[in-house]
């Protein structure tokens, strides 16, 4: 056992003495030491119950003959950070979290770890750390929040964001907005649709790093606690079997995860996180892989924001493994999982307990919601290295759109203009200098997209950016444009009124300006500099382009 480096032999008497100072007994010295890596904080609804989940994990570890040691990581709530400078720290926190896990696991020489995590950047960071340190690892994601309920309808956080635009345009009253504020987010868990947090939980299960059913078991459901306890017991077995994270997750595992992502209409942020996770597992995952698989993987379930169903509906219909049952003829079924069985064996054994609901909520390969998957990668003279859109959440009439550019060098400038009602039907809103380096931090922009939706412009106005969008974004919102403006990408050359052409079926994103004119603009180009200090300054110097997952160079 790795932990023997800290506790075995006469030379380790001082080490054992310090371990005894925290209550470790002689009999426990002979058992596996298991880290419980917990992202619990009091800041984040998706995390406020993780202290209880971690207790269940530790009980399972003790049941199986291991010794648990809990430590915590940082975390940012993207919803609370949305729309202001705080969001610049969200994506950069991913690498900071990963680094702290590596430091703790390697510094203390743990034998295995159970990662108790939730939400947008935190879960990817934990999985990245699993790939980097490569010891036995299991992930227990915290589970979705129950939907809210307003005006006899289920609601979620996006209902509030879109309510802001509706209130501004006079479609709803301030009193109604207050009701949405009070009732849409009803307690513990990650926001109730297929936004980034829940998408990444689904990716974790599809990769084989969580027990079946974990991703959609809700935060307040006792099922989550049972999964946590089972995970604690299973990690001890994995340590004894010597099965590390890299022995489970392979290139084909990532293909499985992408296919699940496309079938559920997941967040575009997976095109940042899965390549970054793959990188830490020693695997190259190009952006083009998403588009290649999208053309052969249909979209099978309409989940918020690309449909009317909530995570609660998905859970009752069977969750991730129910989707994998539909996709089994396409999946790589021989890939290992933390259960000790293959993906194929897990899928075969998985029981659909609500078959009628399953049939109503999840469509079939023969009659999907959309023939193509939820994500498309666009290229053209405006995005030579690629751009990403959640096509499953776009109205059919906006799959192709041509319109004049309305150009903004920050999210705040764009939001101010939108809220004044100065964006008109047919416009293409361009928000630049929000990329990994230019922001820096590649802010998620749910406020402007939701305001546009709330004002009733979602089927007539497109938005493009070198930043990124929340998993809660719907409509013709194209992000991750690479190269970004700060690095001299064509998005930095756009001028007010230039005509932009979007053709999602053809995968095209074009600026209808001659190459001669673009060359003139390049000659005069100087990027907008946003002064930063501290962590963001260091981040800007090392972060790569969005099309590479915004990994550090």
Short mmCIF file of C-alpha atoms in Angstrom, two decimals, residues 44 49 79 81 94 321 370 421 473 492 541:
data_model
loop_
_atom_site.label_atom_id
_atom_site.label_comp_id
_atom_site.label_asym_id
_atom_site.label_seq_id
_atom_site.Cartn_x
_atom_site.Cartn_y
_atom_site.Cartn_z
CA UNK A 44 -23.08 26.63 -3.04
CA UNK A 49 -25.43 18.70 1.86
CA UNK A 79 -24.93 31.12 -10.64
CA UNK A 81 -20.77 34.49 -9.72
CA UNK A 94 -10.65 24.19 -12.05
CA UNK A 321 -27.88 3.98 -17.73
CA UNK A 370 -33.16 15.13 -33.42
CA UNK A 421 -33.90 47.47 -25.41
CA UNK A 473 -28.35 28.82 -22.10
CA UNK A 492 -11.36 40.80 -32.84
CA UNK A 541 0.21 33.42 -19.00
#
